[in-house]
PDB file of C-alpha atoms and ligand atoms in Angstrom:
ATOM      1  CA  UNK F   1      74.949  89.099 142.356  1.00 94.00           C
ATOM      2  CA  UNK F   2      77.418  86.302 142.023  1.00 96.00           C
ATOM      3  CA  UNK F   3      81.221  86.539 142.795  1.00 96.00           C
ATOM      4  CA  UNK F   4      81.893  87.539 139.368  1.00 96.00           C
ATOM      5  CA  UNK F   5      79.482  90.289 139.283  1.00 97.00           C
ATOM      6  CA  UNK F   6      80.590  91.534 142.585  1.00 97.00           C
ATOM      7  CA  UNK F   7      84.005  91.815 141.239  1.00 98.00           C
ATOM      8  CA  UNK F   8      82.939  93.513 137.928  1.00 98.00           C
ATOM      9  CA  UNK F   9      81.011  96.182 139.571  1.00 98.00           C
ATOM     10  CA  UNK F  10      83.230  96.500 142.828  1.00 98.00           C
ATOM     11  CA  UNK F  11      84.267  99.946 142.017  1.00 98.00           C
ATOM     12  CA  UNK F  12      80.635 101.066 141.974  1.00 98.00           C
ATOM     13  CA  UNK F  13      79.750  98.982 144.977  1.00 98.00           C
ATOM     14  CA  UNK F  14      82.589 100.642 147.021  1.00 98.00           C
ATOM     15  CA  UNK F  15      80.831 104.059 146.491  1.00 98.00           C
ATOM     16  CA  UNK F  16      78.689 104.988 149.393  1.00 97.00           C
ATOM     17  CA  UNK F  17      75.997 106.467 147.091  1.00 97.00           C
ATOM     18  CA  UNK F  18      75.755 103.271 145.154  1.00 98.00           C
ATOM     19  CA  UNK F  19      76.652 100.169 147.114  1.00 98.00           C
ATOM     20  CA  UNK F  20      75.258  96.715 146.350  1.00 98.00           C
ATOM     21  CA  UNK F  21      71.675  98.188 146.484  1.00 98.00           C
ATOM     22  CA  UNK F  22      72.344 100.744 143.781  1.00 98.00           C
ATOM     23  CA  UNK F  23      74.241  98.384 141.543  1.00 98.00           C
ATOM     24  CA  UNK F  24      71.458  95.772 141.877  1.00 98.00           C
ATOM     25  CA  UNK F  25      69.024  98.485 140.799  1.00 98.00           C
ATOM     26  CA  UNK F  26      71.078  99.130 137.545  1.00 98.00           C
ATOM     27  CA  UNK F  27      71.190  95.318 136.873  1.00 98.00           C
ATOM     28  CA  UNK F  28      67.296  95.509 137.151  1.00 98.00           C
ATOM     29  CA  UNK F  29      66.772  98.382 134.951  1.00 98.00           C
ATOM     30  CA  UNK F  30      65.842  98.985 131.266  1.00 98.00           C
ATOM     31  CA  UNK F  31      67.094 101.784 129.319  1.00 98.00           C
ATOM     32  CA  UNK F  32      66.136 103.015 125.721  1.00 98.00           C
ATOM     33  CA  UNK F  33      68.815 104.990 123.715  1.00 98.00           C
ATOM     34  CA  UNK F  34      67.415 106.877 120.707  1.00 98.00           C
ATOM     35  CA  UNK F  35      70.210 107.289 118.193  1.00 98.00           C
ATOM     36  CA  UNK F  36      73.480 105.456 118.242  1.00 98.00           C
ATOM     37  CA  UNK F  37      75.592 108.152 116.698  1.00 98.00           C
ATOM     38  CA  UNK F  38      78.058 110.649 118.473  1.00 98.00           C
ATOM     39  CA  UNK F  39      76.101 110.939 121.678  1.00 98.00           C
ATOM     40  CA  UNK F  40      74.642 107.366 121.732  1.00 98.00           C
ATOM     41  CA  UNK F  41      78.104 105.791 121.289  1.00 98.00           C
ATOM     42  CA  UNK F  42      79.553 106.760 124.695  1.00 98.00           C
ATOM     43  CA  UNK F  43      76.211 106.624 126.490  1.00 98.00           C
ATOM     44  CA  UNK F  44      75.747 103.103 125.417  1.00 98.00           C
ATOM     45  CA  UNK F  45      79.287 102.098 126.238  1.00 98.00           C
ATOM     46  CA  UNK F  46      79.180 103.406 129.713  1.00 98.00           C
ATOM     47  CA  UNK F  47      75.550 102.070 130.416  1.00 98.00           C
ATOM     48  CA  UNK F  48      76.588  98.534 129.324  1.00 98.00           C
ATOM     49  CA  UNK F  49      79.928  98.622 131.238  1.00 98.00           C
ATOM     50  CA  UNK F  50      77.984  99.832 134.248  1.00 98.00           C
ATOM     51  CA  UNK F  51      75.726  96.764 134.081  1.00 98.00           C
ATOM     52  CA  UNK F  52      72.427  98.156 133.037  1.00 98.00           C
ATOM     53  CA  UNK F  53      70.271  95.144 132.732  1.00 97.00           C
ATOM     54  CA  UNK F  54      68.572  95.718 129.456  1.00 98.00           C
ATOM     55  CA  UNK F  55      69.758  98.146 126.817  1.00 98.00           C
ATOM     56  CA  UNK F  56      67.467  99.047 123.886  1.00 98.00           C
ATOM     57  CA  UNK F  57      69.136 100.799 120.959  1.00 98.00           C
ATOM     58  CA  UNK F  58      67.088 102.515 118.240  1.00 98.00           C
ATOM     59  CA  UNK F  59      68.509 103.819 115.059  1.00 98.00           C
ATOM     60  CA  UNK F  60      67.646 103.239 111.350  1.00 97.00           C
ATOM     61  CA  UNK F  61      71.001 104.518 109.970  1.00 97.00           C
ATOM     62  CA  UNK F  62      74.026 102.460 108.707  1.00 98.00           C
ATOM     63  CA  UNK F  63      77.583 103.082 109.624  1.00 98.00           C
ATOM     64  CA  UNK F  64      79.414 105.446 107.316  1.00 97.00           C
ATOM     65  CA  UNK F  65      83.052 106.475 107.046  1.00 97.00           C
ATOM     66  CA  UNK F  66      82.173 110.062 107.975  1.00 97.00           C
ATOM     67  CA  UNK F  67      80.823 108.670 111.412  1.00 97.00           C
ATOM     68  CA  UNK F  68      83.972 107.193 112.607  1.00 98.00           C
ATOM     69  CA  UNK F  69      85.660 110.579 113.568  1.00 97.00           C
ATOM     70  CA  UNK F  70      83.376 110.662 116.633  1.00 98.00           C
ATOM     71  CA  UNK F  71      80.948 107.718 116.906  1.00 98.00           C
ATOM     72  CA  UNK F  72      83.309 105.610 118.920  1.00 98.00           C
ATOM     73  CA  UNK F  73      81.177 102.517 119.321  1.00 98.00           C
ATOM     74  CA  UNK F  74      81.537 101.798 115.581  1.00 98.00           C
ATOM     75  CA  UNK F  75      84.586 100.300 113.762  1.00 97.00           C
ATOM     76  CA  UNK F  76      86.213 100.768 110.190  1.00 97.00           C
ATOM     77  CA  UNK F  77      85.180  97.083 109.904  1.00 97.00           C
ATOM     78  CA  UNK F  78      81.525  97.804 110.413  1.00 97.00           C
ATOM     79  CA  UNK F  79      81.064 100.287 107.845  1.00 98.00           C
ATOM     80  CA  UNK F  80      77.921  99.638 105.870  1.00 98.00           C
ATOM     81  CA  UNK F  81      76.198  97.649 108.820  1.00 98.00           C
ATOM     82  CA  UNK F  82      73.255  98.940 110.654  1.00 98.00           C
ATOM     83  CA  UNK F  83      74.501 101.108 113.509  1.00 98.00           C
ATOM     84  CA  UNK F  84      72.513  99.175 116.058  1.00 98.00           C
ATOM     85  CA  UNK F  85      74.124  95.920 114.927  1.00 98.00           C
ATOM     86  CA  UNK F  86      77.640  97.298 115.001  1.00 98.00           C
ATOM     87  CA  UNK F  87      76.850  98.877 118.434  1.00 98.00           C
ATOM     88  CA  UNK F  88      75.444  95.514 119.762  1.00 98.00           C
ATOM     89  CA  UNK F  89      78.720  93.638 118.744  1.00 97.00           C
ATOM     90  CA  UNK F  90      80.901  96.246 120.671  1.00 98.00           C
ATOM     91  CA  UNK F  91      78.665  96.142 123.658  1.00 98.00           C
ATOM     92  CA  UNK F  92      78.674  92.266 123.847  1.00 97.00           C
ATOM     93  CA  UNK F  93      82.397  92.350 123.969  1.00 97.00           C
ATOM     94  CA  UNK F  94      82.465  94.858 126.859  1.00 97.00           C
ATOM     95  CA  UNK F  95      79.746  93.191 128.979  1.00 98.00           C
ATOM     96  CA  UNK F  96      78.023  90.135 127.803  1.00 97.00           C
ATOM     97  CA  UNK F  97      75.809  90.255 130.717  1.00 96.00           C
ATOM     98  CA  UNK F  98      73.771  93.007 129.399  1.00 98.00           C
ATOM     99  CA  UNK F  99      70.666  92.193 127.378  1.00 98.00           C
ATOM    100  CA  UNK F 100      70.994  94.390 124.361  1.00 97.00           C
ATOM    101  CA  UNK F 101      68.222  94.859 121.914  1.00 98.00           C
ATOM    102  CA  UNK F 102      68.812  96.308 118.381  1.00 98.00           C
ATOM    103  CA  UNK F 103      65.890  98.215 116.749  1.00 98.00           C
ATOM    104  CA  UNK F 104      67.005  99.084 113.189  1.00 98.00           C
ATOM    105  CA  UNK F 105      63.996 101.395 112.714  1.00 96.00           C
ATOM    106  CA  UNK F 106      63.168 105.063 112.422  1.00 93.00           C
ATOM    107  CA  UNK F 107      60.515 105.187 115.269  1.00 90.00           C
ATOM    108  CA  UNK F 108      57.387 107.072 114.657  1.00 93.00           C
ATOM    109  CA  UNK F 109      55.447 108.300 117.643  1.00 94.00           C
ATOM    110  CA  UNK F 110      53.297 105.163 117.899  1.00 95.00           C
ATOM    111  CA  UNK F 111      56.373 103.001 117.813  1.00 96.00           C
ATOM    112  CA  UNK F 112      58.145 105.303 120.401  1.00 97.00           C
ATOM    113  CA  UNK F 113      55.141 104.790 122.686  1.00 97.00           C
ATOM    114  CA  UNK F 114      55.561 101.084 122.437  1.00 97.00           C
ATOM    115  CA  UNK F 115      59.295 101.259 123.239  1.00 98.00           C
ATOM    116  CA  UNK F 116      59.241 103.979 125.824  1.00 98.00           C
ATOM    117  CA  UNK F 117      56.592 101.965 127.703  1.00 98.00           C
ATOM    118  CA  UNK F 118      59.167  99.177 128.039  1.00 98.00           C
ATOM    119  CA  UNK F 119      61.800 101.446 129.371  1.00 98.00           C
ATOM    120  CA  UNK F 120      62.520 102.886 132.925  1.00 98.00           C
ATOM    121  CA  UNK F 121      64.470 105.844 131.347  1.00 98.00           C
ATOM    122  CA  UNK F 122      65.047 107.239 127.885  1.00 98.00           C
ATOM    123  CA  UNK F 123      68.090 108.939 126.563  1.00 98.00           C
ATOM    124  CA  UNK F 124      67.465 111.179 123.567  1.00 98.00           C
ATOM    125  CA  UNK F 125      70.651 110.946 121.467  1.00 98.00           C
ATOM    126  CA  UNK F 126      69.076 111.865 118.210  1.00 97.00           C
ATOM    127  CA  UNK F 127      70.097 114.678 115.774  1.00 92.00           C
ATOM    128  CA  UNK F 128      66.870 116.244 114.900  1.00 92.00           C
ATOM    129  CA  UNK F 129      64.171 118.427 116.330  1.00 92.00           C
ATOM    130  CA  UNK F 130      61.243 116.216 115.062  1.00 93.00           C
ATOM    131  CA  UNK F 131      62.353 113.163 116.956  1.00 95.00           C
ATOM    132  CA  UNK F 132      63.221 115.272 120.027  1.00 96.00           C
ATOM    133  CA  UNK F 133      59.837 116.741 120.379  1.00 96.00           C
ATOM    134  CA  UNK F 134      58.098 113.302 119.640  1.00 97.00           C
ATOM    135  CA  UNK F 135      60.367 111.679 122.434  1.00 98.00           C
ATOM    136  CA  UNK F 136      59.532 114.448 124.830  1.00 97.00           C
ATOM    137  CA  UNK F 137      55.801 114.127 124.108  1.00 96.00           C
ATOM    138  CA  UNK F 138      55.723 110.377 124.691  1.00 97.00           C
ATOM    139  CA  UNK F 139      58.028 110.554 127.757  1.00 98.00           C
ATOM    140  CA  UNK F 140      55.732 113.241 129.256  1.00 96.00           C
ATOM    141  CA  UNK F 141      52.569 111.147 128.516  1.00 96.00           C
ATOM    142  CA  UNK F 142      54.131 107.907 129.944  1.00 97.00           C
ATOM    143  CA  UNK F 143      55.912 109.811 132.851  1.00 97.00           C
ATOM    144  CA  UNK F 144      59.368 108.322 131.940  1.00 98.00           C
ATOM    145  CA  UNK F 145      62.441 110.332 132.884  1.00 98.00           C
ATOM    146  CA  UNK F 146      64.143 111.819 129.890  1.00 98.00           C
ATOM    147  CA  UNK F 147      67.821 112.623 129.490  1.00 98.00           C
ATOM    148  CA  UNK F 148      68.307 114.877 126.507  1.00 98.00           C
ATOM    149  CA  UNK F 149      71.501 115.755 124.719  1.00 98.00           C
ATOM    150  CA  UNK F 150      72.620 117.767 121.781  1.00 97.00           C
ATOM    151  CA  UNK F 151      75.870 118.786 120.239  1.00 97.00           C
ATOM    152  CA  UNK F 152      76.946 120.775 117.204  1.00 96.00           C
ATOM    153  CA  UNK F 153      80.185 122.440 116.129  1.00 96.00           C
ATOM    154  CA  UNK F 154      81.708 123.238 119.584  1.00 97.00           C
ATOM    155  CA  UNK F 155      78.492 123.479 121.461  1.00 97.00           C
ATOM    156  CA  UNK F 156      76.684 121.050 123.521  1.00 98.00           C
ATOM    157  CA  UNK F 157      73.881 120.736 125.963  1.00 97.00           C
ATOM    158  CA  UNK F 158      72.331 118.235 128.502  1.00 98.00           C
ATOM    159  CA  UNK F 159      69.138 118.467 130.365  1.00 98.00           C
ATOM    160  CA  UNK F 160      67.172 116.032 132.484  1.00 98.00           C
ATOM    161  CA  UNK F 161      63.371 116.111 132.650  1.00 98.00           C
ATOM    162  CA  UNK F 162      62.003 113.704 135.437  1.00 97.00           C
ATOM    163  CA  UNK F 163      58.416 113.371 134.394  1.00 96.00           C
ATOM    164  CA  UNK F 164      57.623 111.233 137.362  1.00 95.00           C
ATOM    165  CA  UNK F 165      57.362 114.706 139.130  1.00 93.00           C
ATOM    166  CA  UNK F 166      54.342 116.988 138.413  1.00 90.00           C
ATOM    167  CA  UNK F 167      56.606 120.134 138.500  1.00 91.00           C
ATOM    168  CA  UNK F 168      59.051 119.058 135.829  1.00 95.00           C
ATOM    169  CA  UNK F 169      59.607 121.131 133.018  1.00 96.00           C
ATOM    170  CA  UNK F 170      59.937 119.558 129.534  1.00 97.00           C
ATOM    171  CA  UNK F 171      61.990 119.926 126.359  1.00 96.00           C
ATOM    172  CA  UNK F 172      59.354 121.974 124.855  1.00 95.00           C
ATOM    173  CA  UNK F 173      59.321 124.446 127.602  1.00 94.00           C
ATOM    174  CA  UNK F 174      62.995 124.934 126.844  1.00 93.00           C
ATOM    175  CA  UNK F 175      62.796 125.091 123.059  1.00 92.00           C
ATOM    176  CA  UNK F 176      59.037 125.579 121.993  1.00 91.00           C
ATOM    177  CA  UNK F 177      58.210 123.686 118.786  1.00 87.00           C
ATOM    178  CA  UNK F 178      56.745 126.647 117.172  1.00 79.00           C
ATOM    179  CA  UNK F 179      59.929 128.726 117.608  1.00 73.00           C
ATOM    180  CA  UNK F 180      62.058 129.499 114.523  1.00 70.00           C
ATOM    181  CA  UNK F 181      65.166 127.659 115.933  1.00 70.00           C
ATOM    182  CA  UNK F 182      67.348 126.547 112.981  1.00 73.00           C
ATOM    183  CA  UNK F 183      68.240 122.903 112.737  1.00 74.00           C
ATOM    184  CA  UNK F 184      72.004 122.658 112.288  1.00 74.00           C
ATOM    185  CA  UNK F 185      73.261 119.249 111.071  1.00 76.00           C
ATOM    186  CA  UNK F 186      76.876 117.771 111.601  1.00 75.00           C
ATOM    187  CA  UNK F 187      76.893 116.911 107.917  1.00 76.00           C
ATOM    188  CA  UNK F 188      76.945 120.711 106.960  1.00 82.00           C
ATOM    189  CA  UNK F 189      78.339 122.484 109.876  1.00 89.00           C
ATOM    190  CA  UNK F 190      80.714 119.996 111.491  1.00 94.00           C
ATOM    191  CA  UNK F 191      81.082 118.890 115.122  1.00 96.00           C
ATOM    192  CA  UNK F 192      84.236 118.514 117.380  1.00 97.00           C
ATOM    193  CA  UNK F 193      84.844 114.829 118.025  1.00 98.00           C
ATOM    194  CA  UNK F 194      85.248 114.900 121.847  1.00 98.00           C
ATOM    195  CA  UNK F 195      82.310 117.136 122.355  1.00 98.00           C
ATOM    196  CA  UNK F 196      79.842 114.472 121.559  1.00 98.00           C
ATOM    197  CA  UNK F 197      81.867 112.127 123.767  1.00 98.00           C
ATOM    198  CA  UNK F 198      81.537 114.600 126.720  1.00 98.00           C
ATOM    199  CA  UNK F 199      77.937 115.174 126.266  1.00 98.00           C
ATOM    200  CA  UNK F 200      76.986 111.530 125.593  1.00 98.00           C
ATOM    201  CA  UNK F 201      79.005 110.604 128.691  1.00 98.00           C
ATOM    202  CA  UNK F 202      77.126 113.271 130.793  1.00 98.00           C
ATOM    203  CA  UNK F 203      73.837 111.678 129.516  1.00 98.00           C
ATOM    204  CA  UNK F 204      75.015 108.289 130.847  1.00 98.00           C
ATOM    205  CA  UNK F 205      76.007 109.738 134.208  1.00 98.00           C
ATOM    206  CA  UNK F 206      72.550 111.536 134.694  1.00 98.00           C
ATOM    207  CA  UNK F 207      70.729 108.226 133.537  1.00 98.00           C
ATOM    208  CA  UNK F 208      72.676 106.106 136.105  1.00 98.00           C
ATOM    209  CA  UNK F 209      71.854 108.413 138.947  1.00 98.00           C
ATOM    210  CA  UNK F 210      68.170 108.656 138.057  1.00 98.00           C
ATOM    211  CA  UNK F 211      68.052 104.880 137.926  1.00 98.00           C
ATOM    212  CA  UNK F 212      69.480 104.581 141.450  1.00 98.00           C
ATOM    213  CA  UNK F 213      67.248 107.509 142.722  1.00 96.00           C
ATOM    214  CA  UNK F 214      70.281 109.698 143.487  1.00 96.00           C
ATOM    215  CA  UNK F 215      68.564 113.022 143.446  1.00 91.00           C
ATOM    216  CA  UNK F 216      71.593 115.109 142.562  1.00 94.00           C
ATOM    217  CA  UNK F 217      72.589 116.412 139.086  1.00 95.00           C
ATOM    218  CA  UNK F 218      70.929 118.119 136.223  1.00 97.00           C
ATOM    219  CA  UNK F 219      67.238 117.388 136.946  1.00 95.00           C
ATOM    220  CA  UNK F 220      65.216 120.398 135.710  1.00 93.00           C
ATOM    221  CA  UNK F 221      68.535 122.112 134.765  1.00 97.00           C
ATOM    222  CA  UNK F 222      70.296 122.792 131.530  1.00 98.00           C
ATOM    223  CA  UNK F 223      74.004 122.354 131.213  1.00 98.00           C
ATOM    224  CA  UNK F 224      75.496 124.150 128.424  1.00 98.00           C
ATOM    225  CA  UNK F 225      79.199 123.558 127.237  1.00 98.00           C
ATOM    226  CA  UNK F 226      81.368 125.586 124.984  1.00 98.00           C
ATOM    227  CA  UNK F 227      84.172 123.097 124.110  1.00 98.00           C
ATOM    228  CA  UNK F 228      86.326 125.848 122.432  1.00 97.00           C
ATOM    229  CA  UNK F 229      86.562 127.977 125.668  1.00 97.00           C
ATOM    230  CA  UNK F 230      85.789 124.940 127.647  1.00 97.00           C
ATOM    231  CA  UNK F 231      83.216 126.925 129.622  1.00 98.00           C
ATOM    232  CA  UNK F 232      80.357 125.201 131.377  1.00 97.00           C
ATOM    233  CA  UNK F 233      77.267 126.857 132.308  1.00 98.00           C
ATOM    234  CA  UNK F 234      74.486 125.566 134.578  1.00 97.00           C
ATOM    235  CA  UNK F 235      71.220 127.006 134.556  1.00 97.00           C
ATOM    236  CA  UNK F 236      67.695 126.306 136.153  1.00 95.00           C
ATOM    237  CA  UNK F 237      64.805 125.618 133.962  1.00 94.00           C
ATOM    238  CA  UNK F 238      61.248 126.295 134.916  1.00 92.00           C
ATOM    239  CA  UNK F 239      57.962 124.921 133.684  1.00 93.00           C
ATOM    240  CA  UNK F 240      56.339 127.096 131.015  1.00 92.00           C
ATOM    241  CA  UNK F 241      52.599 127.283 132.193  1.00 90.00           C
ATOM    242  CA  UNK F 242      51.682 127.952 128.519  1.00 90.00           C
ATOM    243  CA  UNK F 243      53.813 125.183 127.270  1.00 93.00           C
ATOM    244  CA  UNK F 244      52.025 123.218 124.419  1.00 91.00           C
ATOM    245  CA  UNK F 245      53.342 119.935 125.480  1.00 93.00           C
ATOM    246  CA  UNK F 246      53.399 119.803 129.296  1.00 92.00           C
ATOM    247  CA  UNK F 247      50.831 122.552 129.990  1.00 85.00           C
ATOM    248  CA  UNK F 248      47.957 120.861 128.397  1.00 65.00           C
ATOM    249  CA  UNK F 249      49.164 117.258 129.242  1.00 53.00           C
ATOM    250  CA  UNK F 250      49.178 117.979 132.970  1.00 58.00           C
ATOM    251  CA  UNK F 251      45.658 119.478 132.701  1.00 58.00           C
ATOM    252  CA  UNK F 252      44.485 116.388 131.029  1.00 63.00           C
ATOM    253  CA  UNK F 253      46.132 114.168 133.559  1.00 61.00           C
ATOM    254  CA  UNK F 254      44.451 116.174 136.467  1.00 56.00           C
ATOM    255  CA  UNK F 255      41.126 115.766 134.675  1.00 59.00           C
ATOM    256  CA  UNK F 256      41.559 111.986 134.527  1.00 58.00           C
ATOM    257  CA  UNK F 257      42.352 111.876 138.121  1.00 57.00           C
ATOM    258  CA  UNK F 258      39.329 113.802 139.120  1.00 51.00           C
TER     259      UNK F 258
HETATM  260 ZN1   ZN C   1      56.796 121.974 128.672  1.00 71.59          ZN
END
């Protein structure tokens, strides 16, 4: 780190839990953010400001008027631009040292494999179950830690699945894909602006700690937030032995090892 970096990151370096070593790890790390909307906005802003070395942003959407109420990385002037381009411009202004990669695509499972393989950690900031299940499967297969977030109306949640560990539960253990969970969308049900800010910021916090191997936080836990009562509930998650995603894949991994 040069003098300018030591100054830029000095308030991190002062923290006993981070120090120069922890900050250097952030500078050397690569993060993939899937979705640059309500959750991805604050997550990307904090990760870039914190000095994550390489930030990959994946989103196929364009900035719309109705996004600006909560997607704080975008500007009125960037309406109509791809969200990843709009985000990139904002991130460069905050921290030009971060290498930002804009991926204006809707990633299918094969593409996700390619992208996730290049990342140390993945933040799922998407807004649909299809993407969440696909990201979970690929992170599991490639053993990449996943920080998952969701927010709708006044309810939000965050979980961390550290697939580097054999005993990690997965997103599918928590919400089985075959369940009849209804997909609610902001466009029809609404979402409280600061809620996505809180949840996306929690995702950034968990991601930074994982990158620095600080083993405290939401790993294997579910944090649920009700922003109306401002009630936060933290509950433990356990691996579902019959989970269709991680139950089978673990068996397959063991077979390969033998
Ligand atoms: Zn599972």
